[in-house]
Every structure is written in structure tokens, then in C-alpha cells.
Amino acid sequence: MRDITIGQYYPARSIVHRADPRFKLVILLLYLITVFFCSSFFSFGFMTFFVLITVFLSRVPFLKVLKGLKMIIVILIITSLLTMVFYTDADATPLGEWWIFKIYLSGIYASIKLGWRLLLLVLMPTVLTLTSTPTELCDGLESLLSPLKKIKIPVHELALIMSIALRLIPTLIEETDKIMNAQKARGAAFESRNPFKKIKAMLPVLVPLFVSAFRRADDLADAMDSRCYRGAKGRTRMKVMKFHAGDVFALLFWCLITVCILFLNYNWLGWYFITVLGL
Amino acid sequence: MIDVRKLSFVYSPKTPFTTQALFDIDLKIETGDFFGIIGSTGAGKSTLVSHFNALTRIQKNSGTILIDDIDLSAKKLDLKKLRAKVGMVFQYPEHQLFDDTVEKDVMFGPKNLGLSVDEQRERAKQAIGLVGLNYNDMAERSPFELSGGQKRRVAIAGVLAMRPEILVLDEPTAGLDPIGKREIMELILNAKNMCPTVVMISHNMDEIAAYCNKIAVLGNGRITGVFEPKELFGSEALLARCGVELPLVTELAVKLSRAGLDIDRSILDEDELVRAILDLRSENNA
Ligand SMILES: Nc1ncnc2c1ncn2[C@@H]1O[C@H](COP(=O)(O)OP(=O)(O)OP(=O)(O)O)[C@@H](O)[C@H]1O
Ligand SMILES: [Mg+2]
């Protein structure tokens, strides 16, 4: 049960861990947009290079990052394969033919690019969740969205709800663990294959779990009341988020990468651009 | 009999959060013991006892536990049989109540053992009586409308209804008032007639001193020692070494004897102390 912790934070001391979560979020957004502009193999390689550098700087073992991709690897392979077999190119002659499928060289290229793009799209968010705690991300998001308060969107309250939810998930998992153990000790079997039986077997866990969740919610509300919590108005932070020169530098650097990709993509200066880069 | 041999346990192995909770534990609990386990917070007491009915499985090459003739490190275990044999009452057991009547909740264990409905009801009736509740009053009430102490009794009844041979209790009196604590302890003593071996974790030295016949002290995942109550609470050096405090009764006895009264310093039981004081008074009056 314990393995499904939300957020897969990997504690380490690195500049990526220390970076301001707001900047990390903005960079992630910029990065995701940029990935959609990549079109040539060169630009994919270019992006991948910088992603790998980020992983290296974060000091998270590379295997750990790959583990985060476990979930999507199947989707990735299937979509790539489908793209490859169903790709049609009227101008080209197929490399091979089998039943209704025709394989084109451009189809192979397209499928590789699609897979690569998906991989890039998932890699960076994985790095983000590995290097920042859910709370940090929540605070960062609240701070970034705070201009929306002007149009009466309760950003603070939403962020609070989110951070309470995130905070309680591990607690509830622990609670589930405990209750399951208690019922197992009374001989309950949760291993049945029949889904109806399974749901019925879960009842002795779900009821106490809900009871305890409500009890916790009540306690929390009381605790907040007794500390005079009144919402966002006039509230200051204990941990004030501060950004450093490094954060700004990283953001500028990623802007530069975006610009490079745009140049590569739209070929604004012709292929001279590559020679400008010195490649 | 529970025989723990060289048991080690690691939480979340091979992750950055890994903690070793137990180191090479050797422990023998005989049939008929009222066995106390004490130690500071995080010493590994709960982790140790959760092995006893295989809720925590023994990790590879981390020792073994024998319960009578059942080897808990074996791959294939008859969990049903084991869990009927070893009843486990967790900390705050009232949090595990779920059914809409007390009787049905207590019947949950026997039902899982595959007994007939009549047998289930019979056992529930007996268990509810055993924990000092009135069956006729309680059977049809919802467990959620009971008081904290009553809920705890119902939860304990739910375990006793499985008629275990070994009863393991993790801080059974935590969070109760003094009278509630005493009532729970009396109930456990009562249950011991039926279920000969009792293992109890507690932070309350008075309970441990008054009820247990053997005490294991755990510290940082290791056994500091196994003692008889008189031996442990009678020796200041031992108490200091194990980081254990005196029971309040004994502390009082020690203070009285320091004040010049003729009272045994190793008294472990309230009644005993009261008797000693009364004796002293009648001697003086005589
Ligand atoms: N589910 C878990 N995951 C990781 N570590 C755990 C887990 N449960 C306990 N631990 C760790 O194992 C050690 C022993 O914990 P345990 O609960 O057995 O202590 P305890 O002696 O029962 O303490 P207490 O008196 O507070 O109940 C502690 O250091 C604790 O942090
Ligand atoms: Mg414990």
C-alpha cells in the first residue's frame, strides 16, 4: 500500500531541488510548449541533451527517473507502432507491405518522432515531481496564480484544499494499512478474485476509513479555528519563497533553448543558424 | 509458545527512506506467560508483535519465529489457522469497528473462520460477556453510538470471539481514564483464563509491574533484556541502564521508605502498598 505515495519525491541535495518551485513550474510550461515545436531529429536531440543535463544536475539516479516512465512505456510503444503501420504517404513507395498495412520510410520517421516527443513530454514533469515536494509545488502554483485573485477566483482557498488533500493522502494510506491489518487479524481475506466479493470484502475497511477521515477533518477544522484561521486575508507565509540569481539564469537559459528550437523549426535564418551555433 | 530467533526487519528496503526497525531479536515467550514489552517510542515494539500473526512477513534471511510448531518464515503459511491462534488487538482497536450492530461486528472474526451462524452467535455472546458488557443491552446497538471505553471493549471482544490461544495487545489502555484503564486490565486478566498466553505492549509501568510475570525491554530495535518485574523495578542500576521509569506505586513506596517508614521498596501493586501501610498503622496503634 505504502508504495503508492503521491508524488515521488526523491530527497537529495542538488541545485534542481533547491530551485524556486515557481521558476521550476514556469520552466516546465515553457519546456512543454517548446517540445511541441520540435520537428527535426536534430531539435529532438538538442532538447534531449538539455533534459539529460537537468537529470544529471538533479542527482536523482537515472534509473529512478526511468522508473517514473514505467507507466507510459506501453502507451508509448503502442502509439508509435500504430503510427508506423497506419501511416500513408501518397508520393512514396512503401518499403514493405503486409495485408492492409504498408510501411513507409517517412512513417518510421514519424513514429520515432512521436515516441520521442511523448518521452520528452513525460520526462521533465517526472524530474519536477522527483525534485520538489507536493507542498512546494502547491505553494508555487498558488503564488503563480495569485493574480487571478483580482478576478475573484479564491486561489488561496483552492491551494489550501489541494495542500490539505495532498497532506492527508499519505495519512489515509497509513490509516488504510492499519485498518486492513486489523481486519486481516480477524481473518478477513482481501485476495478474492471475484470483483463483487472484493468490494464486499473492502466494506470493513471503507467504513472505518470514512469514519476516521471525517474525524480527522473535524479535528483539523477545530485546530484551524482555534488558531484563528480566517482565510487568505492578511495572511503571511512562514516560508517565504525566494528566488535566486540561479533561478533567473535557468529561466533565461531555457528561453534561449526555446528560441533556438523556434529558429530550427521555422528555419528563419536558413540552415545558417546551425553554423551560427557553431555546430 | 513464541520463539523468536535472530529476527531483523527493515522498513522500505532499498529506498532513501529505509529504516531498520529490528536487529537480531531473540525472545522466548512461554505458554501461560503474561508477557510485557516495554521500550521508548520508536523502539520497534509494534513492529515486533505484528510479526506474531504474520501481518508483517519475515524478510529473507532475517531470522525466524516459531509459534508452537508453526514456522513463520516458511513461504506457505496457513494464515487462517495462524490468525485464529494468535489474536491481535491493535492500538486504538475501536477504530476498526465497521458493522451496524455490535453483535455483527463481533461475529466478523468467527464468520471469517467459516463457522456456522449459530456458532458465530454463541462465540459473540460469550466474548461480549467476557469483556464485561451486557449482551442483551448491547447486541443490537450500533457500535458508533457507544462511549470510547465501550467501543474498545467491543473491539477486544471481536478478537476474543476468535478464541485465540495467544492474545497480543498493543497499548490496550492508551487514551483511557484511570478507571477505564483498570477495567480494561481486569478484562484482560479475565480473558487470560480462556487464552493462556498474553503479550502486552504498554507505556504504563504500573500496569506492567502489576500484571506481567516477565518483561522484555526494547531499545532502538534491540532487546536490552528480559526480566522479572521484581528484578527490573527493584534495581536502580538496571532501570537506569534500560531507561525505564519506576511505576508510580513503587516510587511512592520508595519515598515512604526514605521518609523512615518500614515499607518494602519493591512493592509493585497498589493493593500491596495499601496493605503495607495499613499493617504499619495497626502495628503503631498496637
Ligand atoms: N510503516 C512504516 N514505514 C517505515 N518506517 C516505519 C513504519 N512503521 C514504523 N516505522 C519505523 O520503525 C521504527 C519502529 O517503529 P514501531 O512502530 O515498531 O515502534 P514502537 O516501539 O511501537 O513505538 P510506539 O511506542 O510509539 O508505538 C520507528 O523508527 C519507526 O519510525
Ligand atoms: Mg507502537
CSV table of C-alpha atoms in Angstrom, one decimal, chain A residues 59-220:
chain,number,residue,atom,x,y,z
A,59,ARG,CA,21.4,14.0,-8.7
A,60,VAL,CA,18.4,11.6,-9.0
A,61,PRO,CA,19.7,8.2,-10.1
A,62,PHE,CA,18.9,7.8,-13.8
A,63,LEU,CA,17.1,4.5,-13.1
A,64,LYS,CA,14.8,6.3,-10.7
A,65,VAL,CA,13.8,8.7,-13.5
A,66,LEU,CA,13.2,5.8,-15.9
A,67,LYS,CA,11.0,4.1,-13.3
A,68,GLY,CA,8.8,7.1,-13.4
A,69,LEU,CA,8.3,6.3,-17.1
A,70,LYS,CA,7.2,2.7,-16.5
A,71,MET,CA,3.5,3.7,-16.6
A,72,ILE,CA,3.6,5.2,-20.1
A,73,ILE,CA,6.1,3.0,-21.8
A,74,VAL,CA,3.3,0.7,-23.1
A,75,ILE,CA,1.2,3.6,-24.4
A,76,LEU,CA,4.3,5.0,-26.0
A,77,ILE,CA,5.1,1.8,-27.8
A,78,ILE,CA,1.6,1.1,-28.9
A,79,THR,CA,1.0,4.7,-30.3
A,80,SER,CA,4.3,4.5,-32.1
A,81,LEU,CA,3.6,1.2,-33.7
A,82,LEU,CA,0.1,2.3,-34.7
A,83,THR,CA,1.5,5.4,-36.3
A,84,MET,CA,4.1,3.3,-38.2
A,85,VAL,CA,1.6,0.8,-39.6
A,86,PHE,CA,-1.2,3.2,-40.5
A,87,TYR,CA,1.0,6.0,-41.9
A,88,THR,CA,0.2,6.7,-45.6
A,89,ASP,CA,2.3,8.7,-47.9
A,90,ALA,CA,0.9,9.0,-51.4
A,91,ASP,CA,4.2,10.1,-53.0
A,92,ALA,CA,6.5,7.4,-51.7
A,93,THR,CA,6.7,3.8,-52.5
A,94,PRO,CA,6.3,1.6,-49.4
A,95,LEU,CA,9.3,-0.3,-48.0
A,96,GLY,CA,7.2,-3.3,-47.3
A,97,GLU,CA,3.6,-4.5,-47.4
A,98,TRP,CA,1.7,-6.9,-45.4
A,99,TRP,CA,-2.1,-7.5,-45.6
A,100,ILE,CA,-3.6,-4.0,-45.4
A,101,PHE,CA,-0.5,-2.4,-43.8
A,102,LYS,CA,2.1,-0.6,-45.8
A,103,ILE,CA,5.3,0.6,-44.1
A,104,TYR,CA,6.9,3.8,-45.4
A,105,LEU,CA,10.2,5.2,-44.5
A,106,SER,CA,8.6,8.5,-43.6
A,107,GLY,CA,6.1,6.5,-41.5
A,108,ILE,CA,9.0,5.1,-39.5
A,109,TYR,CA,10.4,8.5,-39.0
A,110,ALA,CA,7.1,9.9,-37.9
A,111,SER,CA,6.6,7.1,-35.4
A,112,ILE,CA,10.0,7.6,-33.9
A,113,LYS,CA,9.4,11.3,-33.6
A,114,LEU,CA,6.1,10.7,-31.9
A,115,GLY,CA,7.5,8.3,-29.4
A,116,TRP,CA,10.4,10.6,-28.7
A,117,ARG,CA,8.1,13.6,-28.3
A,118,LEU,CA,6.0,11.7,-25.8
A,119,LEU,CA,9.1,10.6,-23.9
A,120,LEU,CA,10.3,14.2,-23.7
A,121,LEU,CA,6.8,15.3,-22.6
A,122,VAL,CA,6.8,12.9,-19.7
A,123,LEU,CA,10.5,13.1,-18.7
A,124,MET,CA,10.5,16.7,-17.4
A,125,PRO,CA,7.4,16.5,-15.3
A,126,THR,CA,8.9,13.4,-13.8
A,127,VAL,CA,12.0,15.2,-12.9
A,128,LEU,CA,9.9,18.0,-11.4
A,129,THR,CA,8.0,15.7,-9.1
A,130,LEU,CA,11.1,13.9,-8.2
A,131,THR,CA,12.8,17.1,-7.1
A,132,SER,CA,10.0,19.0,-5.5
A,133,THR,CA,7.6,18.0,-2.7
A,134,PRO,CA,3.9,18.3,-3.4
A,135,THR,CA,3.7,21.1,-0.9
A,136,GLU,CA,6.3,23.1,-2.7
A,137,LEU,CA,4.5,22.7,-6.0
A,138,CYS,CA,1.3,23.7,-4.4
A,139,ASP,CA,2.7,26.8,-2.9
A,140,GLY,CA,4.4,27.6,-6.1
A,141,LEU,CA,1.2,27.2,-8.0
A,142,GLU,CA,-0.7,29.4,-5.6
A,143,SER,CA,1.9,32.1,-5.9
A,144,LEU,CA,1.9,31.9,-9.7
A,145,LEU,CA,-1.9,32.0,-9.9
A,146,SER,CA,-2.3,34.8,-7.3
A,147,PRO,CA,-3.0,37.5,-10.0
A,148,LEU,CA,-6.3,35.6,-10.5
A,149,LYS,CA,-7.4,36.8,-7.1
A,150,LYS,CA,-8.1,40.1,-8.9
A,151,ILE,CA,-11.0,38.4,-10.7
A,152,LYS,CA,-12.3,36.9,-7.5
A,153,ILE,CA,-11.0,33.4,-8.0
A,154,PRO,CA,-10.3,32.0,-4.5
A,155,VAL,CA,-6.7,31.0,-5.3
A,156,HIS,CA,-5.6,30.7,-1.7
A,157,GLU,CA,-8.5,28.5,-0.7
A,158,LEU,CA,-8.1,26.3,-3.7
A,159,ALA,CA,-4.4,25.9,-2.9
A,160,LEU,CA,-5.2,25.2,0.7
A,161,ILE,CA,-7.7,22.5,-0.2
A,162,MET,CA,-5.1,21.0,-2.5
A,163,SER,CA,-2.3,21.0,0.0
A,164,ILE,CA,-4.6,19.5,2.7
A,165,ALA,CA,-5.6,16.8,0.3
A,166,LEU,CA,-2.0,16.1,-0.6
A,167,ARG,CA,-1.0,16.2,3.0
A,168,LEU,CA,-3.7,13.7,4.0
A,169,ILE,CA,-3.2,11.2,1.3
A,170,PRO,CA,-0.2,9.5,3.0
A,171,THR,CA,-2.1,9.7,6.3
A,172,LEU,CA,-5.1,8.0,4.8
A,173,ILE,CA,-2.9,5.4,3.2
A,174,GLU,CA,-1.3,4.7,6.5
A,175,GLU,CA,-4.8,4.5,8.1
A,176,THR,CA,-6.0,2.1,5.4
A,177,ASP,CA,-2.9,0.0,6.1
A,178,LYS,CA,-3.7,-0.1,9.8
A,179,ILE,CA,-7.4,-0.9,9.3
A,180,MET,CA,-6.6,-3.6,6.7
A,181,ASN,CA,-4.2,-5.2,9.2
A,182,ALA,CA,-6.7,-5.1,11.9
A,183,GLN,CA,-9.4,-6.8,9.8
A,184,LYS,CA,-6.8,-9.3,8.4
A,185,ALA,CA,-6.0,-10.1,12.0
A,186,ARG,CA,-9.7,-11.0,12.3
A,187,GLY,CA,-9.4,-13.3,9.4
A,188,ALA,CA,-10.6,-11.0,6.6
A,189,ALA,CA,-9.4,-12.1,3.2
A,190,PHE,CA,-8.8,-9.3,0.6
A,191,GLU,CA,-7.4,-11.6,-2.0
A,192,SER,CA,-10.6,-12.8,-3.7
A,193,ARG,CA,-10.6,-12.6,-7.4
A,194,ASN,CA,-14.3,-12.0,-7.8
A,195,PRO,CA,-14.8,-8.2,-8.1
A,196,PHE,CA,-18.2,-8.2,-6.2
A,197,LYS,CA,-16.7,-10.3,-3.4
A,198,LYS,CA,-13.7,-8.0,-3.4
A,199,ILE,CA,-15.9,-4.9,-2.9
A,200,LYS,CA,-17.8,-6.6,-0.2
A,201,ALA,CA,-14.6,-7.6,1.5
A,202,MET,CA,-13.5,-4.0,1.4
A,203,LEU,CA,-16.5,-2.8,3.3
A,204,PRO,CA,-14.9,-3.5,6.7
A,205,VAL,CA,-12.1,-1.2,5.6
A,206,LEU,CA,-14.0,1.5,3.9
A,207,VAL,CA,-16.5,2.2,6.8
A,208,PRO,CA,-13.8,2.8,9.4
A,209,LEU,CA,-11.7,4.7,6.9
A,210,PHE,CA,-14.6,7.1,6.2
A,211,VAL,CA,-15.3,7.5,9.9
A,212,SER,CA,-11.7,8.3,10.5
A,213,ALA,CA,-11.5,10.7,7.6
A,214,PHE,CA,-14.4,12.7,8.9
A,215,ARG,CA,-13.0,12.6,12.4
A,216,ARG,CA,-9.7,14.0,11.0
A,217,ALA,CA,-11.5,16.6,9.0
A,218,ASP,CA,-13.4,17.7,12.2
A,219,ASP,CA,-10.2,17.8,14.2
A,220,LEU,CA,-8.4,19.8,11.5
